[in-house]
Amino acid sequence: MSHGDPNNPYGAPQQGQQPGYGAPQQPGYGAPQQQGYGYPQGQQPGYGYPQAPPVQQQYGMGPAMTSMPGTVSAARALLWVIVGLQVIGVALFAIAAVSVNAAKDDNGLKDNSDFQRLADQSTGVMWAFVVFGVAWMVFAIVLATKFNTGGNGVRITALVFAVVTAIAGIYPFVIVGLVHTVLGILIAVFVGNSTGSAWFNRPRY
């Protein structure tokens, strides 16, 4: 049987002859696909895809604070102002208590029972104020020194300290406590706001 002229383009292809023009070539088994290497087209990783965020940085959060914010630093400075005022107040109450106690021994007042009774009460109240003033001063010093390293517990304690200071400035220390009231309110605002919360709750590595 004749297979025709091999130079005839219209002849049937001989057995084993490669397909002519227009015949698509099928890839053999095991040959890699042109695109994707096993990934669907357009989904393979490559340039333009976002990289994973660093492990140290969480989504929606900036870097951890390394320096104390201005408002928190101001609250600490106000605590030191309260320490200075406590020193002055303790000294004044102590001097007043000593003076009243000395007046009890005055010859013209020894026989005055009303004055003696009032002097005893006043001296006791003044010494109580001295003790309270010293304790409050030490409390303020401890809080001020903990602002750099303290956590949320220091923040809550500072809030309680500021609120009590503000209330005590209204009563019973009405005359000498108005400055303490203003300072207490400012400390509570600076420590209790979002900046103060972020500082005292910052991660520590």
PDB file of C-alpha atoms in Angstrom, residues 27-165:
ATOM      1  CA  PRO A  27       2.642  18.043  27.403  1.00  0.00           C
ATOM      2  CA  GLY A  28       3.977  14.717  28.474  1.00  0.00           C
ATOM      3  CA  TYR A  29       3.411  13.098  31.805  1.00  0.00           C
ATOM      4  CA  GLY A  30       5.524  14.594  34.601  1.00  0.00           C
ATOM      5  CA  ALA A  31       6.202  17.803  32.687  1.00  0.00           C
ATOM      6  CA  PRO A  32       5.671  20.888  34.883  1.00  0.00           C
ATOM      7  CA  GLN A  33       2.863  23.200  34.002  1.00  0.00           C
ATOM      8  CA  GLN A  34       3.864  26.552  32.609  1.00  0.00           C
ATOM      9  CA  GLN A  35       2.221  28.607  35.338  1.00  0.00           C
ATOM     10  CA  GLY A  36       1.776  28.187  39.016  1.00  0.00           C
ATOM     11  CA  TYR A  37       3.716  25.008  39.752  1.00  0.00           C
ATOM     12  CA  GLY A  38       0.668  23.515  41.405  1.00  0.00           C
ATOM     13  CA  TYR A  39      -0.957  26.855  42.331  1.00  0.00           C
ATOM     14  CA  PRO A  40      -3.993  28.151  40.457  1.00  0.00           C
ATOM     15  CA  GLN A  41      -3.277  30.934  38.037  1.00  0.00           C
ATOM     16  CA  GLY A  42      -3.018  34.306  39.775  1.00  0.00           C
ATOM     17  CA  GLN A  43      -2.719  32.763  43.263  1.00  0.00           C
ATOM     18  CA  GLN A  44       0.868  31.658  43.400  1.00  0.00           C
ATOM     19  CA  PRO A  45       2.977  33.641  45.898  1.00  0.00           C
ATOM     20  CA  GLY A  46       5.260  36.197  44.375  1.00  0.00           C
ATOM     21  CA  TYR A  47       5.951  39.870  44.148  1.00  0.00           C
ATOM     22  CA  GLY A  48       3.184  42.209  45.235  1.00  0.00           C
ATOM     23  CA  TYR A  49       1.756  39.947  47.940  1.00  0.00           C
ATOM     24  CA  PRO A  50       1.892  41.419  51.460  1.00  0.00           C
ATOM     25  CA  GLN A  51       4.430  39.963  53.770  1.00  0.00           C
ATOM     26  CA  ALA A  52       3.518  38.731  57.257  1.00  0.00           C
ATOM     27  CA  PRO A  53       3.876  41.369  59.975  1.00  0.00           C
ATOM     28  CA  PRO A  54       6.804  41.114  62.389  1.00  0.00           C
ATOM     29  CA  VAL A  55       6.251  38.874  65.371  1.00  0.00           C
ATOM     30  CA  GLN A  56       7.023  41.631  67.853  1.00  0.00           C
ATOM     31  CA  GLN A  57       4.322  43.957  66.494  1.00  0.00           C
ATOM     32  CA  GLN A  58       0.667  43.133  66.902  1.00  0.00           C
ATOM     33  CA  TYR A  59      -2.084  44.111  64.506  1.00  0.00           C
ATOM     34  CA  GLY A  60      -3.472  47.599  65.207  1.00  0.00           C
ATOM     35  CA  MET A  61      -0.773  48.466  67.749  1.00  0.00           C
ATOM     36  CA  GLY A  62       2.255  50.663  67.428  1.00  0.00           C
ATOM     37  CA  PRO A  63       5.649  50.044  68.983  1.00  0.00           C
ATOM     38  CA  ALA A  64       5.880  49.772  72.753  1.00  0.00           C
ATOM     39  CA  MET A  65       6.474  52.993  74.706  1.00  0.00           C
ATOM     40  CA  THR A  66      10.086  53.538  75.682  1.00  0.00           C
ATOM     41  CA  SER A  67       9.824  57.003  77.260  1.00  0.00           C
ATOM     42  CA  MET A  68       7.318  58.368  79.748  1.00  0.00           C
ATOM     43  CA  PRO A  69       4.560  60.518  78.158  1.00  0.00           C
ATOM     44  CA  GLY A  70       4.404  64.187  79.102  1.00  0.00           C
ATOM     45  CA  THR A  71       1.127  63.939  81.023  1.00  0.00           C
ATOM     46  CA  VAL A  72       2.382  61.010  83.112  1.00  0.00           C
ATOM     47  CA  SER A  73       5.621  62.871  83.796  1.00  0.00           C
ATOM     48  CA  ALA A  74       3.552  65.892  84.867  1.00  0.00           C
ATOM     49  CA  ALA A  75       1.554  63.714  87.272  1.00  0.00           C
ATOM     50  CA  ARG A  76       4.785  62.492  88.831  1.00  0.00           C
ATOM     51  CA  ALA A  77       6.038  66.077  89.165  1.00  0.00           C
ATOM     52  CA  LEU A  78       2.779  67.038  90.903  1.00  0.00           C
ATOM     53  CA  LEU A  79       3.329  64.203  93.376  1.00  0.00           C
ATOM     54  CA  TRP A  80       6.672  65.767  94.278  1.00  0.00           C
ATOM     55  CA  VAL A  81       4.920  69.104  94.705  1.00  0.00           C
ATOM     56  CA  ILE A  82       2.556  67.427  97.176  1.00  0.00           C
ATOM     57  CA  VAL A  83       5.594  66.032  99.002  1.00  0.00           C
ATOM     58  CA  GLY A  84       6.962  69.551  99.377  1.00  0.00           C
ATOM     59  CA  LEU A  85       3.609  70.888 100.608  1.00  0.00           C
ATOM     60  CA  GLN A  86       3.354  68.026 103.097  1.00  0.00           C
ATOM     61  CA  VAL A  87       6.741  68.953 104.538  1.00  0.00           C
ATOM     62  CA  ILE A  88       5.578  72.546 105.030  1.00  0.00           C
ATOM     63  CA  GLY A  89       2.216  71.453 106.482  1.00  0.00           C
ATOM     64  CA  VAL A  90       3.786  68.956 108.881  1.00  0.00           C
ATOM     65  CA  ALA A  91       6.209  71.607 110.096  1.00  0.00           C
ATOM     66  CA  LEU A  92       3.405  74.165 110.648  1.00  0.00           C
ATOM     67  CA  PHE A  93       1.167  71.730 112.547  1.00  0.00           C
ATOM     68  CA  ALA A  94       4.080  70.564 114.677  1.00  0.00           C
ATOM     69  CA  ILE A  95       5.018  74.155 115.559  1.00  0.00           C
ATOM     70  CA  ALA A  96       1.385  74.969 116.363  1.00  0.00           C
ATOM     71  CA  ALA A  97       1.046  71.905 118.601  1.00  0.00           C
ATOM     72  CA  VAL A  98       4.222  72.780 120.497  1.00  0.00           C
ATOM     73  CA  SER A  99       3.089  76.400 120.879  1.00  0.00           C
ATOM     74  CA  VAL A 100      -0.333  75.466 122.269  1.00  0.00           C
ATOM     75  CA  ASN A 101       1.235  72.963 124.620  1.00  0.00           C
ATOM     76  CA  ALA A 102       3.633  75.625 125.845  1.00  0.00           C
ATOM     77  CA  ALA A 103       0.753  78.074 126.387  1.00  0.00           C
ATOM     78  CA  LYS A 104      -0.832  75.632 128.818  1.00  0.00           C
ATOM     79  CA  ASP A 105       2.024  76.281 131.234  1.00  0.00           C
ATOM     80  CA  ASP A 106       1.510  80.038 131.188  1.00  0.00           C
ATOM     81  CA  ASN A 107       0.797  81.344 134.684  1.00  0.00           C
ATOM     82  CA  GLY A 108      -2.181  83.369 133.498  1.00  0.00           C
ATOM     83  CA  LEU A 109      -3.797  80.381 131.767  1.00  0.00           C
ATOM     84  CA  LYS A 110      -3.123  77.584 134.199  1.00  0.00           C
ATOM     85  CA  ASP A 111      -6.304  78.277 136.119  1.00  0.00           C
ATOM     86  CA  ASN A 112      -8.453  78.670 132.990  1.00  0.00           C
ATOM     87  CA  SER A 113     -10.159  75.289 132.705  1.00  0.00           C
ATOM     88  CA  ASP A 114     -11.819  76.109 129.378  1.00  0.00           C
ATOM     89  CA  PHE A 115      -8.518  77.007 127.800  1.00  0.00           C
ATOM     90  CA  GLN A 116      -6.809  73.954 129.230  1.00  0.00           C
ATOM     91  CA  ARG A 117      -9.503  71.674 127.846  1.00  0.00           C
ATOM     92  CA  LEU A 118      -9.408  73.370 124.451  1.00  0.00           C
ATOM     93  CA  ALA A 119      -5.608  73.263 124.436  1.00  0.00           C
ATOM     94  CA  ASP A 120      -5.612  69.538 125.117  1.00  0.00           C
ATOM     95  CA  GLN A 121      -8.047  68.871 122.299  1.00  0.00           C
ATOM     96  CA  SER A 122      -6.252  71.157 119.884  1.00  0.00           C
ATOM     97  CA  THR A 123      -2.861  69.670 120.669  1.00  0.00           C
ATOM     98  CA  GLY A 124      -4.167  66.137 120.080  1.00  0.00           C
ATOM     99  CA  VAL A 125      -5.763  67.096 116.745  1.00  0.00           C
ATOM    100  CA  MET A 126      -2.638  68.893 115.592  1.00  0.00           C
ATOM    101  CA  TRP A 127      -0.383  65.963 116.392  1.00  0.00           C
ATOM    102  CA  ALA A 128      -2.806  63.688 114.572  1.00  0.00           C
ATOM    103  CA  PHE A 129      -2.507  65.976 111.534  1.00  0.00           C
ATOM    104  CA  VAL A 130       1.278  65.752 111.824  1.00  0.00           C
ATOM    105  CA  VAL A 131       1.178  61.955 111.790  1.00  0.00           C
ATOM    106  CA  PHE A 132      -1.257  61.914 108.849  1.00  0.00           C
ATOM    107  CA  GLY A 133       0.864  64.452 106.971  1.00  0.00           C
ATOM    108  CA  VAL A 134       4.036  62.400 107.389  1.00  0.00           C
ATOM    109  CA  ALA A 135       2.273  59.202 106.270  1.00  0.00           C
ATOM    110  CA  TRP A 136       0.772  60.945 103.230  1.00  0.00           C
ATOM    111  CA  MET A 137       4.145  62.428 102.353  1.00  0.00           C
ATOM    112  CA  VAL A 138       5.835  59.003 102.445  1.00  0.00           C
ATOM    113  CA  PHE A 139       2.972  57.581 100.354  1.00  0.00           C
ATOM    114  CA  ALA A 140       3.488  60.277  97.702  1.00  0.00           C
ATOM    115  CA  ILE A 141       7.251  59.649  97.622  1.00  0.00           C
ATOM    116  CA  VAL A 142       6.786  55.911  97.067  1.00  0.00           C
ATOM    117  CA  LEU A 143       4.278  56.510  94.253  1.00  0.00           C
ATOM    118  CA  ALA A 144       6.492  59.070  92.529  1.00  0.00           C
ATOM    119  CA  THR A 145       9.459  56.687  92.524  1.00  0.00           C
ATOM    120  CA  LYS A 146       7.356  53.853  91.051  1.00  0.00           C
ATOM    121  CA  PHE A 147       6.201  55.699  87.933  1.00  0.00           C
ATOM    122  CA  ASN A 148       9.114  54.392  85.835  1.00  0.00           C
ATOM    123  CA  THR A 149       8.840  50.710  86.703  1.00  0.00           C
ATOM    124  CA  GLY A 150       5.352  50.265  88.150  1.00  0.00           C
ATOM    125  CA  GLY A 151       2.496  48.553  86.384  1.00  0.00           C
ATOM    126  CA  ASN A 152      -1.257  48.968  86.455  1.00  0.00           C
ATOM    127  CA  GLY A 153      -1.297  48.504  90.239  1.00  0.00           C
ATOM    128  CA  VAL A 154       0.718  51.705  90.651  1.00  0.00           C
ATOM    129  CA  ARG A 155      -1.709  53.487  88.331  1.00  0.00           C
ATOM    130  CA  ILE A 156      -4.741  52.409  90.362  1.00  0.00           C
ATOM    131  CA  THR A 157      -3.007  53.321  93.635  1.00  0.00           C
ATOM    132  CA  ALA A 158      -2.108  56.753  92.238  1.00  0.00           C
ATOM    133  CA  LEU A 159      -5.751  57.279  91.222  1.00  0.00           C
ATOM    134  CA  VAL A 160      -6.952  56.419  94.737  1.00  0.00           C
ATOM    135  CA  PHE A 161      -4.287  58.682  96.242  1.00  0.00           C
ATOM    136  CA  ALA A 162      -5.299  61.565  93.982  1.00  0.00           C
ATOM    137  CA  VAL A 163      -9.028  61.196  94.706  1.00  0.00           C
ATOM    138  CA  VAL A 164      -8.498  61.019  98.486  1.00  0.00           C
ATOM    139  CA  THR A 165      -6.156  64.009  98.319  1.00  0.00           C
TER     140      THR A 165
END
